[in-house]
Amino acid sequence: MSPPDSKSTALWRWFAAVWIAVTALAVLASGEWARRDTRDAAVSQASIAATLHTSLLRSELERHRSLPTVLSRDADLIAVLERPSEGATDRLNIKLEGLATETSAAAIYLLDDRGIAVAASNWREQTSFVGSDYRFRPYFNEALRDGEASFFALGTVSGRPGLYLAQRLRGAQGQSLGVIVAKVEFDDLESEWRGSGKPTYVTDHNGVVLLTTVPQWRFRAATPLDSSQRRRLSQTQTSGGATLADLPFTAGASGLVRIESDLDPDLYAKASEALSDIGWTVTLLSPVGAQTTRAMFTARTLAFLSVALLAGLSGILLRRRQRVQLREVEAKRARIELEQQIFSRTTELRDANSLLNREINERQRLEKSRQQLQDELIQANKLATLGQIAAGVAHEVNQPLAAIRMHADSAGLYLERSDNEALGRSLTTISDLTVRIGTITDELRAFSRKTRSEAVAVEVTKALDGALLLAGPRLRERQILLVRTPLSPEIAVRAERYRLEQVLLNLIQNAVEALKGVADPQVTVAVEVADDRVIVRVSDNGPGVSAEIQDRLFTPFTTDKPDGMGLGLVISRDIVVGFGGDLLLEATTSGATFSIVLPRAA
């Protein structure tokens, strides 16, 4: 290729300058977009977390707020203030001790109208409040004046921060008797917040931090305070001689520092949630520095790679455009060849698709034919089974028919004699016998019907009753003892009832055939529930299945009966497998045991 001319060189220089500028703008813009998007997401997550933290705090406050209100109406407290006695005070101390334990309150104590602690939940401890003077506490004076008060401060004895909830007690004449106080500490709540890994603090209406996951922030200001605010807070906290001079807002004229000055605002997302009823605000700081850095790096890298890719593609296109005339003939020839290949490939795909559709249709037709053949085999097996039991069922029907005739003749005689009582008994017996015949014929009709439905919940008891109703005459005819284990009617399996009856009847019929010439013949039907499976076992004490055919027992035309076709067990197993179960021959030392394993249904 010949060296490029001056016009081509200038074009490539202009191309490089444009793409360098585009790359710089894309990297800067993508970084800023990633920073804002990451920060917006962090603010949203912080808002959700702040809402959850606020809900926890609100729940904790609501749990303790009602305690002073309820105790202010307690007769024992009012009695101690109106008629103090040593025994009543001791009982009240024990009562307050139990309440503090049950409600997880740090302390509960009763003040008289002078501010002296009369009883307290910590009366057993060396730091007991009993006898202490609390009239310097703002919550005592506010509760006496307004009826209730809340105040957050350090304990004068324990030195632990907490919220004091106070309620005034009135006597029968409406006079103020004293104040009941409950102190709530939030150590567990702060520990739970701390577990989230996000700095969290709660400020009052002055912006002073009361609760926090960072202990060194407590009693610092979230916003600057003017001199009047600092003076008022200092007087409030230190009035009455309370030893709170070590708090930050009493440290001098410099006032409180902003806790946010300890943090880089670009590294944290801030969200606040207000508790308007108490004047508190929950603030959560979610670290976003690392996420922002990663997001900006990823966005800038992707932007750089994308622009570089676009620049490369543009360069390739430009290069191709410069050489388009030289390659016009080759490109046209290649296009024609490609079109021919596409047409040839399209024709091949169309032919393959047509062949595939024909194969699919043929498979569907074969599957439908197979399903129809299977249904016909199942129905033929049903009819063959009915043919085997027909004589026994006919005998089962003839007995009640003969009895009906006898009772009908007797009813005529009773009618002539006007013996209404005997006539009624005969008619009742006739009715019961017709019900018995109807039960047998209904079962025959339902069993012989050609059915195919989805598997549903079928009670095993009903399926066994139906199969034994049809097989019963033959069992009695051959004097075969039927042993049936008790079964709860609540046990159900996923199946279709009459097909399950067909399987059971086939197995019982096979057992009857196997018991020819056996002394003391016996057929046992047992049901076992194993987790999510139900196992129905049909056993006999006959000679068992010969070893030669055990491995191929469930293949078509395999049988050890002289007149058998070898299809009954195959059809039965197909039915059970269709229900999601299996039909097995269990290994036994004598006789034969077949197990129907089906999924249990609710």
Coordinates of C-alpha atoms in Angstrom, one line a residue:
M1 CA 0.0 0.0 0.0
S2 CA 1.3 3.5 -0.9
P3 CA 2.1 6.0 1.9
P4 CA -0.8 8.3 2.8
D5 CA -0.9 11.8 1.3
S6 CA -1.0 15.0 3.3
K7 CA -4.8 15.2 3.1
S8 CA -5.2 11.7 4.6
T9 CA -2.7 12.6 7.4
A10 CA -4.6 15.7 8.3
L11 CA -7.9 13.7 8.4
W12 CA -6.4 11.2 10.8
R13 CA -5.0 13.9 13.1
W14 CA -8.5 15.5 13.3
F15 CA -10.0 12.1 13.9
A16 CA -7.6 11.4 16.8
A17 CA -8.1 14.9 18.4
V18 CA -11.9 14.5 18.3
W19 CA -11.9 11.0 19.9
I20 CA -9.4 12.1 22.6
A21 CA -11.8 14.9 23.6
V22 CA -14.8 12.6 23.5
T23 CA -12.9 10.1 25.7
A24 CA -12.1 12.7 28.3
L25 CA -15.6 14.0 28.4
A26 CA -17.1 10.5 28.6
V27 CA -14.7 9.5 31.5
L28 CA -15.5 12.6 33.5
A29 CA -19.3 12.5 32.8
S30 CA -19.5 8.8 33.6
G31 CA -17.6 9.2 36.9
E32 CA -19.9 12.0 38.0
W33 CA -23.0 10.1 37.0
A34 CA -21.7 7.0 38.9
R35 CA -20.9 9.2 42.0
R36 CA -24.4 10.7 42.0
D37 CA -26.2 7.5 41.3
T38 CA -24.3 5.6 44.0
R39 CA -24.9 8.4 46.5
D40 CA -28.6 8.5 45.6
A41 CA -28.8 4.8 46.2
A42 CA -26.9 5.1 49.4
V43 CA -29.2 7.9 50.6
S44 CA -32.3 5.8 49.7
Q45 CA -30.8 2.8 51.6
A46 CA -29.9 5.1 54.5
S47 CA -33.5 6.4 54.6
I48 CA -34.8 2.9 54.8
A49 CA -32.4 2.0 57.6
A50 CA -33.2 5.2 59.4
T51 CA -36.9 4.3 59.2
L52 CA -36.2 0.9 60.7
H53 CA -34.0 2.4 63.4
T54 CA -36.8 4.9 64.2
S55 CA -39.4 2.1 64.4
L56 CA -37.2 0.3 66.9
L57 CA -36.8 3.4 69.0
R58 CA -40.5 4.2 68.7
S59 CA -41.4 0.7 69.8
E60 CA -39.1 0.9 72.8
L61 CA -40.5 4.3 73.8
E62 CA -44.1 3.1 73.4
R63 CA -43.4 0.0 75.5
H64 CA -42.2 2.2 78.5
R65 CA -44.4 5.3 78.2
S66 CA -47.5 3.6 79.5
L67 CA -45.7 2.4 82.7
P68 CA -45.8 5.7 84.7
T69 CA -49.3 6.4 83.5
V70 CA -50.6 3.1 84.7
L71 CA -48.7 3.3 88.0
S72 CA -50.0 6.8 88.7
R73 CA -53.5 5.2 89.2
D74 CA -52.1 2.3 91.3
A75 CA -53.9 2.2 94.7
D76 CA -50.8 0.9 96.5
L77 CA -48.7 3.9 95.4
I78 CA -51.4 6.3 96.4
A79 CA -51.9 4.6 99.8
V80 CA -48.1 4.8 100.6
L81 CA -48.1 8.5 99.9
E82 CA -51.4 9.2 101.8
R83 CA -50.8 6.8 104.7
P84 CA -47.1 5.8 104.8
S85 CA -46.2 2.8 106.9
E86 CA -43.1 0.6 107.0
G87 CA -45.0 -2.6 105.9
A88 CA -46.7 -0.9 103.0
T89 CA -43.4 0.7 101.8
D90 CA -41.6 -2.7 101.9
R91 CA -44.4 -4.3 99.8
L92 CA -44.2 -1.4 97.3
N93 CA -40.4 -1.7 97.0
I94 CA -40.9 -5.4 96.1
K95 CA -43.6 -4.6 93.7
L96 CA -41.5 -1.9 91.9
E97 CA -38.6 -4.3 91.8
G98 CA -40.7 -6.9 90.1
L99 CA -42.1 -4.4 87.6
A100 CA -38.6 -3.1 86.7
T101 CA -37.5 -6.7 86.0
E102 CA -40.6 -7.5 83.9
T103 CA -40.5 -4.2 81.9
S104 CA -36.7 -4.0 81.6
A105 CA -36.8 -0.5 83.1
A106 CA -33.4 0.7 84.6
A107 CA -35.2 2.0 87.7
I108 CA -38.7 2.8 88.9
Y109 CA -39.1 5.0 92.0
L110 CA -41.8 7.0 93.8
L111 CA -41.2 10.6 95.0
D112 CA -43.4 12.4 97.5
D113 CA -44.5 16.0 96.9
R114 CA -41.2 17.2 98.4
G115 CA -39.1 15.2 95.9
I116 CA -38.0 12.6 98.4
A117 CA -37.8 9.0 97.1
V118 CA -40.2 7.0 99.2
A119 CA -39.8 3.6 97.4
A120 CA -37.6 2.3 94.5
S121 CA -37.0 -0.8 92.5
N122 CA -33.3 -0.8 93.6
W123 CA -34.1 -0.6 97.3
R124 CA -31.9 -3.7 97.9
E125 CA -28.8 -2.2 96.4
Q126 CA -26.2 0.0 98.1
T127 CA -27.0 2.7 95.5
S128 CA -30.7 2.6 96.5
F129 CA -32.7 5.8 95.6
V130 CA -34.8 5.5 98.8
G131 CA -34.5 8.6 100.9
S132 CA -32.7 10.6 98.1
D133 CA -33.8 14.2 97.3
Y134 CA -34.8 14.7 93.6
R135 CA -36.5 18.0 93.7
F136 CA -33.6 19.5 91.7
R137 CA -34.5 17.3 88.8
P138 CA -36.6 19.1 86.1
Y139 CA -38.8 16.2 85.5
F140 CA -40.0 16.3 89.1
N141 CA -41.1 20.0 88.9
E142 CA -42.6 19.6 85.4
A143 CA -44.6 16.5 86.4
L144 CA -46.0 18.3 89.5
R145 CA -46.9 21.3 87.4
D146 CA -48.1 19.7 84.1
G147 CA -49.0 16.2 85.2
E148 CA -46.3 14.4 83.2
A149 CA -42.7 15.0 82.0
S150 CA -39.9 13.4 80.2
F151 CA -36.2 14.2 80.6
F152 CA -33.0 12.7 79.2
A153 CA -29.9 13.0 81.4
L154 CA -27.2 11.2 83.2
G155 CA -28.1 9.4 86.4
T156 CA -26.8 11.2 89.5
V157 CA -25.9 7.9 91.1
S158 CA -25.2 5.5 88.2
G159 CA -23.7 8.1 85.9
R160 CA -25.5 6.2 83.0
P161 CA -27.6 8.2 80.4
G162 CA -31.3 7.4 80.2
L163 CA -34.8 8.8 79.6
Y164 CA -36.7 9.7 82.7
L165 CA -40.5 9.4 82.3
A166 CA -42.5 11.0 85.2
Q167 CA -46.2 11.1 86.0
R168 CA -48.0 13.0 88.8
L169 CA -50.1 11.1 91.4
R170 CA -53.3 12.7 92.8
G171 CA -55.2 12.0 95.9
A172 CA -58.9 11.5 96.3
Q173 CA -59.5 15.3 96.6
G174 CA -57.4 16.0 93.5
Q175 CA -54.3 17.2 95.5
S176 CA -50.8 16.4 94.2
L177 CA -49.3 13.6 96.3
G178 CA -46.1 13.0 94.4
V179 CA -44.5 11.7 91.2
I180 CA -43.8 8.2 89.9
V181 CA -40.6 8.0 87.7
A182 CA -39.4 5.3 85.4
K183 CA -35.9 5.5 83.9
V184 CA -35.3 3.8 80.5
E185 CA -31.8 3.0 79.3
F186 CA -31.1 2.3 75.6
D187 CA -27.9 0.2 75.8
D188 CA -29.5 -2.8 74.0
L189 CA -31.0 -0.6 71.3
E190 CA -27.7 1.2 70.7
S191 CA -25.9 -2.2 70.6
E192 CA -28.5 -3.4 68.0
W193 CA -28.0 -0.2 65.9
R194 CA -24.2 -0.6 66.2
G195 CA -24.5 -4.1 64.6
S196 CA -25.7 -2.5 61.4
G197 CA -22.3 -0.9 60.9
K198 CA -23.8 2.5 60.2
P199 CA -23.2 5.4 62.7
T200 CA -26.5 6.4 64.1
Y201 CA -27.5 9.1 66.7
V202 CA -30.6 10.7 68.1
T203 CA -30.9 14.4 68.9
D204 CA -33.4 16.4 70.9
H205 CA -35.1 19.6 69.7
N206 CA -31.9 21.5 70.6
G207 CA -29.8 19.3 68.4
V208 CA -27.9 17.6 71.3
V209 CA -27.0 14.0 70.8
L210 CA -28.8 11.7 73.4
L211 CA -28.5 8.2 71.9
T212 CA -25.6 7.2 69.6
T213 CA -23.7 4.2 68.4
V214 CA -20.5 6.2 68.8
P215 CA -20.1 6.8 72.6
Q216 CA -17.8 9.9 72.2
W217 CA -20.6 11.7 70.3
R218 CA -23.1 11.6 73.3
F219 CA -24.1 15.1 74.5
R220 CA -22.3 16.8 71.6
A221 CA -24.3 19.0 69.2
A222 CA -25.3 18.0 65.7
T223 CA -25.6 21.7 64.8
P224 CA -24.0 24.8 66.3
L225 CA -25.7 26.3 69.3
D226 CA -25.8 30.0 70.1
S227 CA -24.8 31.4 73.5
S228 CA -28.4 31.5 74.8
Q229 CA -29.0 27.8 74.0
R230 CA -25.7 26.8 75.6
R231 CA -26.5 28.8 78.7
R232 CA -30.0 27.4 79.0
L233 CA -28.8 23.8 78.5
S234 CA -26.0 24.3 81.0
Q235 CA -28.3 25.7 83.6
T236 CA -30.9 22.9 83.0
Q237 CA -28.4 20.2 83.4
T238 CA -26.5 21.6 86.4
S239 CA -29.3 23.1 88.4
G240 CA -29.9 21.7 91.9
G241 CA -26.2 20.7 92.2
A242 CA -26.1 17.8 89.8
T243 CA -22.6 16.8 89.0
L244 CA -22.7 17.1 85.2
A245 CA -20.0 19.7 84.7
D246 CA -18.0 17.2 82.5
L247 CA -20.6 17.4 79.7
P248 CA -19.4 19.2 76.5
F249 CA -21.9 22.1 76.6
T250 CA -20.6 23.2 80.0
A251 CA -16.9 23.1 78.9
G252 CA -16.6 26.8 78.1
A253 CA -17.6 29.6 75.8
S254 CA -16.5 27.7 72.7
G255 CA -19.8 25.7 72.8
L256 CA -20.5 22.5 71.0
V257 CA -18.7 21.1 68.0
R258 CA -20.4 19.6 65.0
I259 CA -20.1 15.8 65.0
E260 CA -20.1 15.9 61.2
S261 CA -16.8 17.6 61.4
D262 CA -15.3 14.2 62.4
L263 CA -16.5 12.8 59.1
D264 CA -15.9 13.5 55.4
P265 CA -19.4 14.3 54.0
D266 CA -18.4 12.8 50.7
L267 CA -17.9 9.4 52.4
Y268 CA -21.2 9.2 54.1
A269 CA -24.9 9.4 53.1
K270 CA -27.2 11.0 55.7
A271 CA -30.8 10.2 56.4
S272 CA -33.0 11.5 59.2
E273 CA -36.4 10.5 60.6
A274 CA -38.3 12.6 63.2
L275 CA -40.2 11.4 66.3
S276 CA -42.5 14.5 66.4
D277 CA -44.4 13.5 69.5
I278 CA -41.2 13.6 71.7
G279 CA -39.2 16.1 69.6
W280 CA -36.4 13.7 68.8
T281 CA -34.7 13.1 65.4
V282 CA -33.0 9.8 64.4
T283 CA -30.0 10.4 62.0
L284 CA -28.2 7.6 60.2
L285 CA -24.9 7.9 58.4
S286 CA -24.3 5.3 55.7
P287 CA -20.7 4.9 54.5
V288 CA -20.5 5.4 50.7
G289 CA -16.9 6.2 50.1
A290 CA -15.7 2.8 49.1
Q291 CA -18.8 2.1 47.0
T292 CA -18.5 5.5 45.3
T293 CA -14.8 4.9 44.5
R294 CA -15.6 1.5 43.0
A295 CA -18.6 2.7 41.1
M296 CA -16.6 5.7 39.6
F297 CA -13.7 3.5 38.7
T298 CA -16.0 0.9 37.1
A299 CA -18.0 3.6 35.2
R300 CA -14.9 5.4 34.0
T301 CA -13.3 2.2 32.9
L302 CA -16.4 1.1 31.0
A303 CA -16.7 4.6 29.5
F304 CA -13.1 4.5 28.4
L305 CA -13.4 1.0 26.9
S306 CA -16.6 1.9 25.2
V307 CA -15.3 5.1 23.7
A308 CA -12.1 3.2 22.7
L309 CA -14.1 0.6 21.1
L310 CA -16.2 3.1 19.2
A311 CA -13.1 5.0 18.2
G312 CA -11.6 1.7 16.9
L313 CA -14.7 0.9 15.0
S314 CA -14.9 4.4 13.6
G315 CA -11.2 4.1 12.5
I316 CA -11.9 0.8 10.9
L317 CA -14.9 2.3 9.0
L318 CA -12.9 5.3 8.0
R319 CA -10.1 3.1 6.8
R320 CA -12.6 1.0 4.8
R321 CA -14.1 4.1 3.3
Q322 CA -10.7 5.2 2.1
R323 CA -10.2 1.8 0.4
V324 CA -13.8 1.3 -0.8
Q325 CA -13.2 2.1 -4.4
L326 CA -10.2 -0.3 -4.5
R327 CA -12.3 -3.1 -3.1
E328 CA -15.6 -2.4 -4.8
V329 CA -15.4 -5.4 -7.2
E330 CA -14.2 -7.8 -4.5
A331 CA -17.0 -6.6 -2.1
K332 CA -19.7 -7.0 -4.7
R333 CA -18.4 -10.5 -5.5
A334 CA -18.3 -11.4 -1.8
R335 CA -21.8 -10.0 -1.3
I336 CA -23.2 -12.0 -4.2
E337 CA -21.5 -15.2 -2.8
L338 CA -22.8 -14.4 0.7
E339 CA -26.3 -14.0 -0.6
Q340 CA -26.1 -17.3 -2.4
Q341 CA -24.8 -19.0 0.7
I342 CA -27.6 -17.4 2.7
F343 CA -30.2 -18.6 0.2
S344 CA -28.7 -22.1 0.1
R345 CA -28.6 -22.2 3.9
T346 CA -32.2 -20.9 4.2
T347 CA -33.4 -23.6 1.8
E348 CA -31.6 -26.3 3.8
L349 CA -33.1 -24.9 7.1
R350 CA -36.6 -24.8 5.6
D351 CA -36.3 -28.4 4.4
A352 CA -35.0 -29.5 7.8
N353 CA -37.8 -27.6 9.5
S354 CA -40.4 -29.3 7.3
L355 CA -38.8 -32.7 8.0
L356 CA -38.7 -31.9 11.8
N357 CA -42.4 -30.9 11.7
R358 CA -43.4 -34.1 10.0
E359 CA -41.4 -36.1 12.5
I360 CA -43.1 -34.2 15.4
N361 CA -46.5 -34.9 13.9
E362 CA -45.7 -38.5 13.5
R363 CA -44.4 -38.8 17.0
Q364 CA -47.6 -37.1 18.3
R365 CA -49.7 -39.5 16.3
L366 CA -47.7 -42.5 17.5
E367 CA -47.9 -41.3 21.1
K368 CA -51.7 -40.8 20.8
S369 CA -52.0 -44.3 19.3
R370 CA -49.8 -45.7 22.1
Q371 CA -52.0 -43.9 24.7
Q372 CA -55.2 -45.2 23.1
L373 CA -53.7 -48.7 23.0
Q374 CA -52.7 -48.5 26.6
D375 CA -56.2 -47.3 27.6
E376 CA -57.8 -50.2 25.6
L377 CA -55.4 -52.7 27.3
I378 CA -56.3 -51.3 30.7
Q379 CA -60.0 -51.5 29.8
A380 CA -59.6 -55.0 28.5
N381 CA -57.8 -56.0 31.7
K382 CA -60.7 -54.6 33.6
L383 CA -63.3 -56.6 31.6
A384 CA -61.2 -59.7 31.9
T385 CA -61.0 -59.3 35.6
L386 CA -64.7 -58.8 35.8
G387 CA -65.2 -62.0 33.8
Q388 CA -63.1 -63.9 36.4
I389 CA -65.1 -62.6 39.3
A390 CA -68.5 -62.6 37.5
A391 CA -69.7 -65.9 38.9
G392 CA -68.9 -64.9 42.5
V393 CA -70.5 -61.5 42.1
A394 CA -73.6 -63.2 40.5
H395 CA -73.8 -65.5 43.5
E396 CA -73.4 -62.4 45.8
V397 CA -76.4 -60.8 44.1
N398 CA -78.5 -63.9 44.0
Q399 CA -78.4 -64.4 47.7
P400 CA -80.1 -61.1 48.6
L401 CA -82.5 -61.5 45.6
A402 CA -83.7 -64.9 47.1
A403 CA -84.0 -63.3 50.5
I404 CA -86.0 -60.4 49.0
R405 CA -88.4 -62.8 47.4
M406 CA -88.8 -64.7 50.7
H407 CA -89.4 -61.5 52.7
A408 CA -91.8 -60.3 50.0
D409 CA -93.9 -63.5 50.3
S410 CA -93.8 -63.1 54.1
A411 CA -94.9 -59.5 53.8
G412 CA -98.0 -60.6 51.9
L413 CA -98.9 -63.0 54.7
Y414 CA -98.3 -60.4 57.4
L415 CA -100.5 -58.0 55.5
E416 CA -103.4 -60.5 55.4
R417 CA -103.0 -61.1 59.2
S418 CA -102.7 -57.3 59.8
D419 CA -99.4 -57.9 61.6
N420 CA -98.0 -54.4 60.9
E421 CA -94.9 -54.8 63.1
A422 CA -93.8 -58.0 61.3
L423 CA -94.7 -56.4 58.0
G424 CA -92.5 -53.4 58.8
R425 CA -89.6 -55.6 59.6
S426 CA -89.9 -57.5 56.3
L427 CA -90.1 -54.3 54.3
T428 CA -87.1 -52.9 56.2
T429 CA -85.1 -56.1 55.4
I430 CA -86.1 -55.9 51.7
S431 CA -84.9 -52.2 51.6
D432 CA -81.5 -53.1 53.2
L433 CA -81.1 -56.0 50.7
T434 CA -81.8 -53.8 47.8
V435 CA -79.2 -51.3 49.1
R436 CA -76.7 -54.1 49.2
I437 CA -77.5 -55.2 45.7
G438 CA -77.2 -51.5 44.6
T439 CA -73.8 -51.2 46.2
I440 CA -72.5 -54.2 44.3
T441 CA -74.0 -53.1 41.0
D442 CA -72.8 -49.5 41.4
E443 CA -69.3 -50.7 42.1
L444 CA -69.4 -53.0 39.0
R445 CA -70.7 -50.2 36.8
A446 CA -68.1 -47.7 38.1
F447 CA -65.3 -50.2 37.9
S448 CA -66.1 -51.3 34.3
R449 CA -66.4 -47.7 33.0
K450 CA -63.6 -46.6 30.8
T451 CA -62.0 -43.8 32.8
R452 CA -58.9 -41.6 32.4
S453 CA -58.5 -38.6 34.6
E454 CA -55.8 -36.6 36.4
A455 CA -54.4 -38.0 39.6
V456 CA -56.2 -36.6 42.6
A457 CA -56.3 -37.3 46.4
V458 CA -57.8 -40.8 46.8
E459 CA -58.5 -42.3 50.2
V460 CA -56.7 -45.7 50.3
T461 CA -59.6 -47.1 52.4
K462 CA -62.2 -46.4 49.7
A463 CA -60.0 -48.0 47.0
L464 CA -59.4 -51.1 49.1
D465 CA -63.2 -51.3 50.0
G466 CA -64.1 -51.2 46.3
A467 CA -61.5 -53.8 45.3
L468 CA -62.5 -56.2 48.1
L469 CA -66.2 -55.7 47.4
L470 CA -65.6 -57.2 43.9
A471 CA -63.0 -59.8 45.0
G472 CA -64.9 -60.8 48.2
P473 CA -67.2 -63.5 46.7
R474 CA -64.2 -65.3 45.1
L475 CA -62.3 -65.2 48.4
R476 CA -65.2 -66.6 50.2
E477 CA -65.9 -69.2 47.5
R478 CA -62.4 -70.6 47.9
Q479 CA -62.4 -70.2 51.7
I480 CA -59.4 -67.9 51.7
L481 CA -58.8 -66.0 54.9
L482 CA -58.5 -62.2 54.3
V483 CA -56.3 -60.4 56.8
R484 CA -56.5 -56.6 56.5
T485 CA -54.6 -54.2 58.8
P486 CA -56.5 -51.3 60.4
L487 CA -56.1 -48.1 58.4
S488 CA -56.9 -44.5 59.1
P489 CA -59.5 -43.1 56.6
E490 CA -57.4 -39.9 56.4
I491 CA -54.5 -41.6 54.5
A492 CA -54.8 -40.6 50.9
V493 CA -52.6 -41.0 47.8
R494 CA -52.2 -39.3 44.4
A495 CA -54.1 -41.6 42.0
E496 CA -57.3 -42.2 40.1
R497 CA -59.7 -44.3 42.2
Y498 CA -61.0 -46.9 39.8
R499 CA -57.6 -47.5 38.2
L500 CA -56.1 -47.9 41.6
E501 CA -59.0 -50.4 42.4
Q502 CA -58.1 -52.2 39.1
V503 CA -54.4 -52.6 40.3
L504 CA -55.5 -53.9 43.7
L505 CA -58.1 -56.3 42.2
N506 CA -55.4 -57.6 39.8
L507 CA -53.0 -58.3 42.7
I508 CA -55.7 -59.9 44.8
Q509 CA -56.9 -62.1 41.8
N510 CA -53.2 -63.2 41.3
A511 CA -53.0 -64.1 44.9
V512 CA -56.2 -66.1 44.7
E513 CA -54.9 -68.0 41.6
A514 CA -51.6 -68.7 43.4
L515 CA -53.4 -70.2 46.4
K516 CA -55.0 -73.2 44.5
G517 CA -54.3 -76.3 46.4
V518 CA -52.7 -74.5 49.3
A519 CA -53.8 -75.6 52.8
D520 CA -55.1 -72.7 55.0
P521 CA -54.9 -70.2 52.2
Q522 CA -54.5 -66.5 53.3
V523 CA -54.3 -63.1 51.6
T524 CA -52.9 -60.2 53.6
V525 CA -53.5 -56.5 52.7
A526 CA -51.3 -54.1 54.7
V527 CA -50.7 -50.3 54.4
E528 CA -47.6 -48.5 55.6
V529 CA -47.0 -44.7 55.6
A530 CA -43.3 -43.8 55.1
D531 CA -42.7 -40.0 55.1
D532 CA -44.3 -38.7 51.8
R533 CA -45.0 -42.2 50.5
V534 CA -47.8 -44.7 51.1
I535 CA -47.0 -48.5 50.6
V536 CA -49.8 -51.0 50.0
R537 CA -48.7 -54.6 50.3
V538 CA -50.7 -57.6 49.0
S539 CA -49.2 -60.9 50.2
D540 CA -50.2 -64.6 50.0
N541 CA -48.9 -67.7 51.5
G542 CA -48.7 -69.6 48.2
P543 CA -45.7 -71.0 46.4
G544 CA -44.3 -67.6 45.4
V545 CA -42.9 -66.4 42.1
S546 CA -40.5 -68.8 40.4
A547 CA -36.9 -67.6 40.2
E548 CA -36.8 -68.0 36.4
I549 CA -39.2 -65.2 35.7
Q550 CA -38.6 -62.8 38.6
D551 CA -36.2 -60.6 36.7
R552 CA -38.6 -60.2 33.7
L553 CA -41.8 -60.4 35.7
F554 CA -42.9 -56.9 34.6
T555 CA -42.2 -57.4 30.9
P556 CA -45.1 -58.3 28.5
F557 CA -46.2 -61.9 28.0
T558 CA -44.2 -63.2 31.1
T559 CA -46.3 -65.4 33.3
D560 CA -46.1 -68.7 35.3
K561 CA -49.9 -69.3 35.1
P562 CA -50.9 -72.0 32.5
D563 CA -53.8 -69.8 31.1
G564 CA -52.2 -66.4 31.8
M565 CA -51.3 -63.9 29.1
G566 CA -48.6 -62.1 31.1
L567 CA -50.1 -58.6 30.7
G568 CA -51.9 -58.0 34.1
L569 CA -48.8 -57.0 36.0
V570 CA -47.4 -55.0 33.1
I571 CA -50.7 -53.0 32.9
S572 CA -50.8 -52.6 36.6
R573 CA -47.3 -51.2 36.8
D574 CA -48.0 -48.8 34.0
I575 CA -51.0 -47.5 35.9
V576 CA -49.0 -47.0 39.1
V577 CA -46.1 -45.4 37.3
G578 CA -48.5 -43.0 35.7
F579 CA -49.5 -41.9 39.2
G580 CA -45.9 -41.1 40.1
G581 CA -45.3 -44.4 42.0
D582 CA -44.1 -47.9 41.4
L583 CA -45.2 -51.6 41.6
L584 CA -42.6 -53.9 43.1
L585 CA -42.1 -57.6 43.9
E586 CA -40.6 -57.8 47.4
A587 CA -38.1 -60.5 48.4
T588 CA -39.8 -62.9 50.8
T589 CA -38.9 -66.4 52.3
S590 CA -42.4 -67.7 51.5
G591 CA -45.3 -66.7 49.3
A592 CA -45.3 -63.6 47.2
T593 CA -45.6 -59.9 48.3
F594 CA -46.3 -57.1 45.8
S595 CA -45.9 -53.5 46.9
I596 CA -47.7 -50.5 45.5
V597 CA -45.7 -47.4 46.3
L598 CA -47.6 -44.1 45.7
P599 CA -47.0 -40.4 46.7
R600 CA -49.0 -39.4 49.7
A601 CA -51.6 -36.7 49.2
A602 CA -52.9 -34.1 51.6

